[in-house]
CSV table of C-alpha atoms in Angstrom, one decimal:
chain,number,residue,atom,x,y,z
M,1,MET,CA,-28.7,-10.1,1.1
M,2,GLU,CA,-29.8,-11.9,4.2
M,3,TYR,CA,-27.0,-12.9,6.6
M,4,SER,CA,-27.0,-14.4,10.1
M,5,GLY,CA,-23.3,-15.4,10.6
M,6,GLU,CA,-20.4,-13.9,12.4
M,7,GLU,CA,-20.0,-10.1,12.3
M,8,TYR,CA,-16.7,-8.2,12.3
M,9,ASP,CA,-15.6,-4.6,12.4
M,10,VAL,CA,-13.4,-5.2,9.4
M,11,VAL,CA,-12.8,-8.1,7.0
M,12,VAL,CA,-9.4,-8.1,5.3
M,13,VAL,CA,-9.3,-10.1,2.0
M,14,GLY,CA,-5.8,-11.4,1.2
M,15,ALA,CA,-3.2,-12.4,3.7
M,16,GLY,CA,0.1,-11.5,2.0
M,17,ILE,CA,2.3,-8.9,3.7
M,18,MET,CA,-0.2,-6.0,3.1
M,19,GLY,CA,-3.2,-7.8,4.4
M,20,SER,CA,-1.3,-9.3,7.4
M,21,CYS,CA,0.1,-5.9,8.4
M,22,THR,CA,-3.4,-4.4,8.0
M,23,ALA,CA,-5.0,-7.1,10.2
M,24,TYR,CA,-2.3,-6.5,12.8
M,25,GLN,CA,-2.9,-2.7,12.8
M,26,LEU,CA,-6.7,-3.2,13.1
M,27,ALA,CA,-6.5,-5.8,15.8
M,28,LYS,CA,-4.1,-3.8,18.0
M,29,ARG,CA,-6.6,-0.9,17.8
M,30,GLY,CA,-9.3,-3.2,19.3
M,31,GLN,CA,-11.2,-3.9,16.1
M,32,LYS,CA,-12.8,-7.2,15.7
M,33,THR,CA,-10.9,-8.3,12.6
M,34,LEU,CA,-11.2,-11.3,10.1
M,35,LEU,CA,-8.2,-12.0,7.8
M,36,LEU,CA,-9.1,-14.3,4.9
M,37,GLU,CA,-6.7,-16.0,2.5
M,38,GLN,CA,-7.7,-18.0,-0.6
M,39,PHE,CA,-4.8,-20.5,-0.3
M,40,ASP,CA,-2.8,-21.8,2.6
M,41,PHE,CA,-1.3,-19.2,4.8
M,42,LEU,CA,2.4,-18.6,3.9
M,43,HIS,CA,1.8,-20.1,0.4
M,44,HIS,CA,4.3,-19.6,-2.4
M,45,ARG,CA,1.8,-18.8,-5.2
M,46,GLY,CA,1.8,-15.0,-4.8
M,47,SER,CA,4.2,-12.1,-4.0
M,48,SER,CA,4.9,-12.4,-0.3
M,49,HIS,CA,7.0,-15.5,0.0
M,50,GLY,CA,10.7,-16.3,-0.2
M,51,GLU,CA,13.9,-15.7,1.7
M,52,SER,CA,14.8,-12.1,1.2
M,53,ARG,CA,13.6,-8.6,0.1
M,54,THR,CA,15.6,-5.4,0.2
M,55,ILE,CA,14.7,-2.3,2.1
M,56,ARG,CA,16.0,1.0,0.8
M,57,ALA,CA,15.0,4.7,1.1
M,58,SER,CA,16.8,5.7,-2.1
M,59,TYR,CA,13.9,6.2,-4.5
M,60,PRO,CA,13.7,8.4,-7.6
M,61,GLU,CA,10.1,9.3,-6.6
M,62,ASP,CA,10.3,11.7,-3.7
M,63,TYR,CA,7.1,10.5,-2.0
M,64,TYR,CA,8.5,7.1,-1.0
M,65,PRO,CA,11.5,7.8,1.2
M,66,ALA,CA,9.5,9.1,4.2
M,67,MET,CA,7.2,6.0,3.9
M,68,VAL,CA,10.3,3.7,3.9
M,69,ALA,CA,11.8,5.5,6.9
M,70,GLU,CA,8.5,5.1,8.9
M,71,SER,CA,8.2,1.5,7.7
M,72,ALA,CA,11.7,0.7,9.0
M,73,HIS,CA,10.6,2.0,12.4
M,74,LEU,CA,7.5,-0.1,12.3
M,75,TRP,CA,9.5,-3.2,11.3
M,76,GLU,CA,11.6,-2.8,14.4
M,77,GLN,CA,8.6,-2.1,16.6
M,78,ALA,CA,6.9,-5.4,15.4
M,79,GLN,CA,10.1,-7.3,16.0
M,80,SER,CA,10.3,-6.0,19.6
M,81,GLU,CA,6.7,-7.3,20.1
M,82,ILE,CA,7.3,-10.8,18.7
M,83,GLY,CA,10.8,-11.3,20.1
M,84,TYR,CA,12.7,-12.2,17.0
M,85,LYS,CA,14.2,-10.5,13.9
M,86,VAL,CA,13.0,-10.4,10.3
M,87,TYR,CA,14.8,-7.1,9.4
M,88,PHE,CA,18.6,-7.2,9.1
M,89,LYS,CA,20.3,-3.9,8.5
M,90,ALA,CA,22.9,-3.2,5.8
M,91,GLU,CA,24.1,-0.3,3.8
M,92,HIS,CA,22.5,0.2,0.4
M,93,LEU,CA,24.3,1.0,-2.8
M,94,ASP,CA,22.9,2.3,-6.1
M,95,ILE,CA,25.1,2.5,-9.2
M,96,GLY,CA,24.6,3.6,-12.7
M,97,PRO,CA,25.7,5.9,-15.5
M,98,SER,CA,26.4,9.4,-14.2
M,99,ASP,CA,23.9,10.9,-16.7
M,100,SER,CA,21.1,8.5,-15.7
M,101,LYS,CA,17.9,10.5,-15.1
M,102,SER,CA,16.7,7.8,-12.6
M,103,LEU,CA,19.9,7.9,-10.6
M,104,ARG,CA,20.0,11.7,-10.6
M,105,ALA,CA,16.4,11.6,-9.4
M,106,VAL,CA,17.5,9.3,-6.5
M,107,ILE,CA,20.1,11.8,-5.4
M,108,ALA,CA,17.6,14.7,-5.6
M,109,SER,CA,15.0,12.7,-3.7
M,110,CYS,CA,17.5,11.8,-0.9
M,111,GLU,CA,18.5,15.4,-0.6
M,112,LYS,CA,14.8,16.6,-0.5
M,113,ASN,CA,13.9,14.0,2.1
M,114,GLY,CA,17.0,14.3,4.3
M,115,ILE,CA,18.1,10.7,3.6
M,116,PRO,CA,21.8,10.3,4.7
M,117,HIS,CA,23.7,9.4,1.5
M,118,GLN,CA,27.0,9.9,-0.3
M,119,VAL,CA,27.7,10.2,-4.0
M,120,ILE,CA,31.0,8.5,-5.0
M,121,ASP,CA,32.9,7.7,-8.2
M,122,ARG,CA,34.2,4.4,-9.5
M,123,HIS,CA,37.4,4.5,-7.5
M,124,GLU,CA,35.7,5.4,-4.3
M,125,VAL,CA,33.2,2.6,-4.7
M,126,ALA,CA,36.1,0.2,-5.2
M,127,ASP,CA,37.9,1.6,-2.1
M,128,LYS,CA,34.8,1.6,0.1
M,129,PHE,CA,33.9,-2.0,-0.7
M,130,SER,CA,37.5,-3.3,-0.8
M,131,GLY,CA,37.5,-4.0,-4.5
M,132,ARG,CA,34.4,-6.3,-4.4
M,133,ILE,CA,32.4,-4.0,-6.7
M,134,ASP,CA,33.6,-2.6,-10.0
M,135,MET,CA,31.7,-0.4,-12.5
M,136,PRO,CA,32.5,1.6,-15.6
M,137,GLU,CA,34.6,4.8,-15.3
M,138,ASP,CA,31.6,7.0,-16.3
M,139,TRP,CA,29.3,5.5,-13.6
M,140,ILE,CA,28.6,6.8,-10.1
M,141,GLY,CA,27.5,5.2,-6.9
M,142,VAL,CA,25.1,6.4,-4.2
M,143,THR,CA,25.4,4.9,-0.8
M,144,ALA,CA,22.6,5.2,1.8
M,145,GLU,CA,22.6,4.2,5.4
M,146,LEU,CA,19.0,3.0,5.4
M,147,GLY,CA,19.1,-0.4,3.8
M,148,GLY,CA,18.9,-4.1,4.6
M,149,VAL,CA,17.3,-7.5,4.1
M,150,ILE,CA,13.9,-8.6,5.2
M,151,LYS,CA,12.9,-12.3,5.5
M,152,PRO,CA,9.5,-12.2,3.7
M,153,THR,CA,7.8,-15.5,4.7
M,154,LYS,CA,9.0,-15.1,8.2
M,155,ALA,CA,7.8,-11.5,8.2
M,156,VAL,CA,4.3,-12.4,7.0
M,157,SER,CA,4.1,-15.1,9.7
M,158,MET,CA,5.2,-12.5,12.3
M,159,PHE,CA,2.4,-10.1,11.4
M,160,GLN,CA,-0.2,-12.9,11.3
M,161,THR,CA,0.9,-14.1,14.7
M,162,LEU,CA,0.8,-10.5,16.1
M,163,ALA,CA,-2.7,-10.0,14.6
M,164,PHE,CA,-3.8,-13.3,16.2
M,165,GLN,CA,-2.3,-12.4,19.6
M,166,ASN,CA,-4.3,-9.1,19.4
M,167,GLY,CA,-7.6,-10.9,18.8
M,168,ALA,CA,-7.9,-11.2,15.0
M,169,VAL,CA,-9.5,-14.3,13.5
M,170,LEU,CA,-7.4,-15.9,10.7
M,171,ARG,CA,-8.9,-18.2,8.1
M,172,ASP,CA,-7.2,-19.7,5.1
M,173,ASN,CA,-8.4,-21.7,2.0
M,174,ILE,CA,-11.4,-19.4,1.6
M,175,GLN,CA,-11.5,-17.8,-1.8
M,176,VAL,CA,-13.6,-14.6,-1.8
M,177,THR,CA,-15.9,-14.6,-4.8
M,178,ASN,CA,-17.9,-11.4,-4.2
M,179,ILE,CA,-18.3,-8.5,-1.9
M,180,VAL,CA,-21.8,-6.9,-1.7
M,181,LYS,CA,-23.4,-4.1,0.3
M,182,ASP,CA,-25.5,-5.2,3.2
M,183,GLU,CA,-28.7,-3.3,2.5
M,184,VAL,CA,-30.2,-4.3,5.9
M,185,LYS,CA,-27.6,-3.4,8.5
M,186,GLY,CA,-25.1,-1.4,6.4
M,187,GLY,CA,-21.5,-2.4,5.8
M,188,VAL,CA,-20.6,-5.3,3.5
M,189,ILE,CA,-21.0,-9.0,3.2
M,190,VAL,CA,-18.0,-11.0,2.0
M,191,CYS,CA,-18.9,-14.2,0.1
M,192,GLY,CA,-16.6,-17.2,0.0
M,193,SER,CA,-16.4,-20.0,-2.7
M,194,ASN,CA,-17.3,-22.5,0.1
M,195,GLY,CA,-20.7,-20.7,0.6
M,196,GLU,CA,-19.6,-19.0,3.8
M,197,LYS,CA,-20.5,-15.3,4.2
M,198,SER,CA,-18.8,-12.9,6.6
M,199,ARG,CA,-20.3,-9.5,7.5
M,200,GLY,CA,-18.1,-6.5,8.1
M,201,LYS,CA,-18.8,-2.9,8.9
M,202,LYS,CA,-15.8,-2.3,6.6
M,203,CYS,CA,-13.6,-4.3,4.3
M,204,VAL,CA,-10.0,-4.0,3.1
M,205,VAL,CA,-9.0,-5.8,-0.2
M,206,THR,CA,-5.3,-6.7,-0.4
M,207,ALA,CA,-5.5,-9.5,-2.9
M,208,GLY,CA,-2.2,-9.1,-4.6
M,209,ALA,CA,-2.0,-10.5,-8.1
M,210,TRP,CA,-5.7,-11.2,-7.9
M,211,VAL,CA,-6.9,-7.7,-7.0
M,212,LYS,CA,-7.7,-6.7,-10.5
M,213,LYS,CA,-9.9,-9.7,-11.1
M,214,LEU,CA,-11.7,-9.4,-7.8
M,215,LEU,CA,-12.4,-5.7,-8.1
M,216,LYS,CA,-13.7,-6.1,-11.6
M,217,ARG,CA,-16.1,-8.8,-10.4
M,218,ILE,CA,-17.2,-6.7,-7.4
M,219,SER,CA,-17.6,-3.3,-8.9
M,220,GLY,CA,-16.8,-3.4,-12.7
M,221,ILE,CA,-13.7,-1.2,-12.1
M,222,GLU,CA,-10.8,-2.4,-14.1
M,223,LEU,CA,-7.5,-1.1,-12.8
M,224,PRO,CA,-4.4,-0.8,-15.1
M,225,ILE,CA,-2.6,-3.6,-13.3
M,226,GLU,CA,-0.6,-6.2,-15.2
M,227,VAL,CA,0.6,-9.3,-13.5
M,228,LEU,CA,4.2,-10.4,-14.2
M,229,GLU,CA,5.9,-13.6,-13.3
M,230,THR,CA,9.4,-12.8,-12.2
M,231,THR,CA,12.4,-15.1,-11.4
M,232,VAL,CA,14.8,-14.5,-8.6
M,233,CYS,CA,18.3,-16.0,-9.2
M,234,TYR,CA,21.0,-17.2,-6.8
M,235,TRP,CA,24.6,-17.4,-8.0
M,236,ARG,CA,27.5,-19.3,-6.5
M,237,ILE,CA,30.4,-17.3,-5.0
M,238,LYS,CA,33.7,-18.8,-5.9
M,239,GLU,CA,35.7,-20.7,-3.4
M,240,GLY,CA,37.6,-18.6,-0.9
M,241,LYS,CA,35.5,-15.5,-1.6
M,242,GLU,CA,32.3,-16.6,0.3
M,243,ASN,CA,32.8,-14.3,3.3
M,244,ASP,CA,33.5,-11.3,1.2
M,245,TYR,CA,29.9,-11.0,0.0
M,246,THR,CA,28.0,-11.7,3.3
M,247,ILE,CA,25.8,-9.2,5.1
M,248,ASN,CA,28.0,-9.7,8.2
M,249,GLY,CA,31.1,-8.9,6.0
M,250,GLY,CA,29.7,-5.5,5.3
M,251,PHE,CA,28.5,-6.2,1.7
M,252,PRO,CA,25.5,-3.9,0.8
M,253,THR,CA,22.1,-4.4,-0.7
M,254,PHE,CA,22.4,-3.0,-4.2
M,255,ALA,CA,20.7,-1.9,-7.4
M,256,SER,CA,22.1,-1.0,-10.8
M,257,TYR,CA,20.2,1.5,-12.9
M,258,GLY,CA,20.0,1.1,-16.6
M,259,GLN,CA,18.6,-1.6,-19.0
M,260,PRO,CA,18.1,-4.0,-17.4
M,261,TYR,CA,17.6,-2.7,-13.9
M,262,ILE,CA,19.4,-5.2,-11.6
M,263,TYR,CA,19.2,-5.6,-7.9
M,264,GLY,CA,20.4,-7.9,-5.2
M,265,THR,CA,21.2,-8.7,-1.6
M,266,PRO,CA,24.3,-9.8,0.2
M,267,SER,CA,24.9,-13.5,0.8
M,268,PHE,CA,22.6,-14.2,3.7
M,269,GLU,CA,19.9,-16.9,3.4
M,270,TYR,CA,22.0,-19.5,1.5
M,271,PRO,CA,25.7,-19.7,2.5
M,272,GLY,CA,28.0,-19.3,-0.5
M,273,LEU,CA,25.2,-17.9,-2.7
M,274,ILE,CA,24.3,-14.4,-3.6
M,275,LYS,CA,21.0,-13.1,-4.9
M,276,VAL,CA,21.2,-11.1,-8.1
M,277,ALA,CA,18.1,-10.6,-10.3
M,278,VAL,CA,16.5,-8.5,-13.0
M,279,HIS,CA,13.6,-6.3,-12.0
M,280,GLY,CA,11.1,-7.5,-14.5
M,281,GLY,CA,9.1,-10.4,-15.8
M,282,CYS,CA,6.7,-11.9,-18.3
M,283,ALA,CA,3.0,-11.1,-18.3
M,284,CYS,CA,0.8,-13.9,-17.0
M,285,ASP,CA,-2.6,-14.8,-15.6
M,286,PRO,CA,-2.1,-15.5,-11.9
M,287,ASP,CA,-4.5,-18.5,-12.2
M,288,LYS,CA,-2.7,-19.9,-15.3
M,289,ARG,CA,0.9,-19.2,-14.8
M,290,PRO,CA,3.7,-20.6,-17.0
M,291,TRP,CA,6.0,-21.1,-14.1
M,292,GLY,CA,8.6,-20.3,-16.7
M,293,PRO,CA,11.7,-18.3,-17.5
M,294,GLY,CA,12.6,-14.8,-16.3
M,295,VAL,CA,14.1,-12.0,-18.4
M,296,LYS,CA,17.4,-10.9,-19.9
M,297,GLN,CA,19.5,-13.7,-18.5
M,298,SER,CA,22.4,-13.0,-20.9
M,299,GLU,CA,22.6,-9.3,-19.8
M,300,LEU,CA,22.5,-10.3,-16.2
M,301,LYS,CA,25.3,-12.8,-16.6
M,302,LYS,CA,27.5,-10.1,-18.2
M,303,TRP,CA,26.7,-7.6,-15.4
M,304,ILE,CA,27.7,-10.2,-12.7
M,305,GLU,CA,30.9,-11.0,-14.4
M,306,ARG,CA,31.9,-7.4,-14.9
M,307,THR,CA,30.7,-6.0,-11.6
M,308,PHE,CA,32.1,-8.7,-9.3
M,309,ARG,CA,35.4,-9.1,-11.2
M,310,GLY,CA,34.9,-12.9,-11.7
M,311,ALA,CA,34.4,-13.6,-8.0
M,312,ILE,CA,30.9,-14.9,-8.7
M,313,ASP,CA,30.3,-17.8,-11.1
M,314,SER,CA,28.1,-16.2,-13.8
M,315,SER,CA,27.7,-19.2,-16.0
M,316,GLU,CA,24.3,-20.2,-14.6
M,317,PRO,CA,22.3,-19.5,-11.4
M,318,VAL,CA,22.4,-22.4,-9.0
M,319,GLY,CA,18.9,-21.6,-7.6
M,320,LYS,CA,15.8,-19.9,-8.7
M,321,GLN,CA,12.6,-18.8,-7.1
M,322,ILE,CA,9.5,-17.5,-8.9
M,323,CYS,CA,7.0,-14.9,-7.7
M,324,MET,CA,4.7,-12.3,-9.1
M,325,TYR,CA,4.6,-8.5,-9.5
M,326,SER,CA,1.3,-6.6,-9.8
M,327,MET,CA,2.5,-3.8,-12.0
M,328,THR,CA,0.5,-0.5,-12.3
M,329,SER,CA,1.1,1.5,-15.5
M,330,ASP,CA,3.2,4.0,-13.5
M,331,GLY,CA,4.8,1.6,-11.0
M,332,ASP,CA,3.0,3.3,-8.1
M,333,PHE,CA,0.7,1.8,-5.5
M,334,VAL,CA,-3.1,1.8,-5.5
M,335,ILE,CA,-4.3,2.9,-2.0
M,336,ASP,CA,-7.8,4.2,-2.1
M,337,PHE,CA,-11.5,3.8,-1.4
M,338,LEU,CA,-13.3,1.6,-3.9
M,339,GLY,CA,-16.1,4.2,-4.1
M,340,GLY,CA,-19.2,3.8,-6.1
M,341,GLU,CA,-22.0,2.1,-4.2
M,342,PHE,CA,-19.4,1.0,-1.6
M,343,GLY,CA,-18.3,4.6,-0.8
M,344,GLU,CA,-15.7,4.4,2.0
M,345,ASP,CA,-16.8,1.0,3.3
M,346,VAL,CA,-14.2,-0.8,1.1
M,347,VAL,CA,-10.6,0.2,0.9
M,348,ILE,CA,-8.1,-1.1,-1.7
M,349,GLY,CA,-4.4,-1.8,-1.4
M,350,GLY,CA,-2.9,-3.2,-4.5
M,351,GLY,CA,-0.6,-2.7,-7.5
M,352,PHE,CA,2.6,-2.7,-5.4
M,353,SER,CA,4.7,-3.2,-8.6
M,354,GLY,CA,7.5,-5.3,-7.3
M,355,HIS,CA,8.8,-2.8,-4.7
M,356,GLY,CA,6.1,-2.7,-2.0
M,357,PHE,CA,7.1,-5.4,0.5
M,358,LYS,CA,9.5,-3.2,2.4
M,359,MET,CA,6.6,-0.7,3.0
M,360,GLY,CA,4.2,-3.4,4.2
M,361,PRO,CA,4.1,-2.0,7.8
M,362,ILE,CA,3.3,1.6,6.8
M,363,VAL,CA,0.9,0.5,4.1
M,364,GLY,CA,-1.0,-1.7,6.7
M,365,LYS,CA,-1.1,1.4,9.0
M,366,ILE,CA,-2.4,3.6,6.2
M,367,LEU,CA,-5.1,1.1,5.1
M,368,ALA,CA,-6.2,0.7,8.8
M,369,GLU,CA,-6.5,4.5,9.2
M,370,LEU,CA,-8.4,4.9,6.0
M,371,VAL,CA,-11.0,2.2,6.8
M,372,LEU,CA,-11.5,3.4,10.4
M,373,HIS,CA,-11.2,7.1,10.0
M,374,GLY,CA,-11.4,7.9,6.3
M,375,ASP,CA,-8.1,9.7,6.5
M,376,ALA,CA,-4.5,8.4,6.8
M,377,GLY,CA,-3.0,11.7,7.9
M,378,MET,CA,-0.7,11.9,4.9
M,379,GLU,CA,-0.9,12.8,1.2
M,380,LEU,CA,-2.1,9.9,-0.9
M,381,LYS,CA,-2.7,11.6,-4.2
M,382,HIS,CA,0.0,9.6,-6.0
M,383,PHE,CA,-1.9,6.4,-5.0
M,384,ARG,CA,-5.5,7.3,-5.8
M,385,ILE,CA,-7.5,5.5,-8.5
M,386,GLU,CA,-8.5,8.8,-9.9
M,387,ARG,CA,-5.1,9.3,-11.4
M,388,PHE,CA,-5.7,6.7,-14.1
M,389,LYS,CA,-8.9,8.5,-15.2
M,390,GLU,CA,-7.0,11.7,-15.8
M,391,ASN,CA,-4.1,9.8,-17.5
M,392,ASP,CA,-4.1,6.1,-18.2
M,393,LYS,CA,-0.4,6.1,-17.7
M,394,GLY,CA,-0.9,7.4,-14.2
M,395,ASN,CA,1.7,9.6,-12.5
M,396,PRO,CA,4.1,11.3,-14.8
M,397,LYS,CA,7.8,10.3,-14.4
M,398,ASP,CA,10.7,12.3,-15.7
M,399,PHE,CA,13.1,9.4,-15.7
M,400,GLU,CA,13.7,6.1,-17.3
M,401,ASP,CA,11.3,3.1,-16.9
M,402,GLN,CA,13.0,0.6,-14.7
M,403,ILE,CA,10.8,-2.5,-15.2
M,404,CYS,CA,11.9,-5.0,-17.9
M,405,TYR,CA,9.4,-7.1,-19.8
M,406,GLY,CA,9.9,-10.0,-22.1
M,407,PRO,CA,11.2,-13.6,-22.4
M,408,ASP,CA,14.6,-14.9,-21.4
M,409,GLU,CA,17.5,-13.9,-23.6
M,410,VAL,CA,20.2,-16.5,-24.2
């Protein structure tokens, strides 16, 4: 394909958290970098917007904690460069039945990775958090020091700003329709819906909920990624109890193992409100979303009433925010070369399955290393595309599935 426009070392397609972190990593390495976004920068149509995300190192899979720990370091490094905070530290608490395979796997993973943690019973949980959290007698809690809240929209803006300050070119409202090999000069040509073409020696695709569609169009590869629309809920803390559940008041980020898997953050972004939501959603086409209900509202209400001893109004959430998950069949990321005719010229970052935001900085570093050097210096076998060819369910997991699918329950 003939091309005579601007040339770059790397073109990054998709400017959510992963693409923005990748562009930052490339630009600070002196690479001439172009970051493309199909919508406005900082839009609310994907997976990288909103007011809070949790960061935690307590994972049932033992290959994530080290990535989270390194990511926490990179979050702080970026903050020091920009001059403001997007990462606010807090303790993290996991709770669930004492015989939960998932929670037992969390404990084993913390032990294997040297993550400071403590296993405590119901009474110790109540004592530690001054009676603000209750759970059944046969449940246990796992506290971990590495936890906290990240401001997502602010964080994406931070990495885009840092990328720009390091020389990256940022362009929004350009939908990428195709990526083809440059048979003349080598590398690739990235084609936009507006007719513009950008040439890159290399390309990184971090298209979020659109990555499956784009990759199928480019190469015919169809990854087992299902897009879910999920709803984040905010609940009112009852009068006189507001300060008890704040991040400054020592309340933790938290997750509850079981069906449904429930997670939340301390009261932080909206005074008097606390975020508690179900990890799940309803399948959707990212271009034809229902903008509809979440999942298992009735179970969530019961959990809130029981766990917070009536201190939170569980009748109805007072605020909702909608975003999307890009779920792989095993809940693990896709970080790999596209291969085929593109070889190592195109690198993919996708399928972050509703838990990738916290690892944006380390994923951006890995993607930059892969596209520049062909090796990230760490084991990536759990994230390779090849795993789906061997088993369409991907990586085997010896614990319960945490994601919840389906319509709202009343």
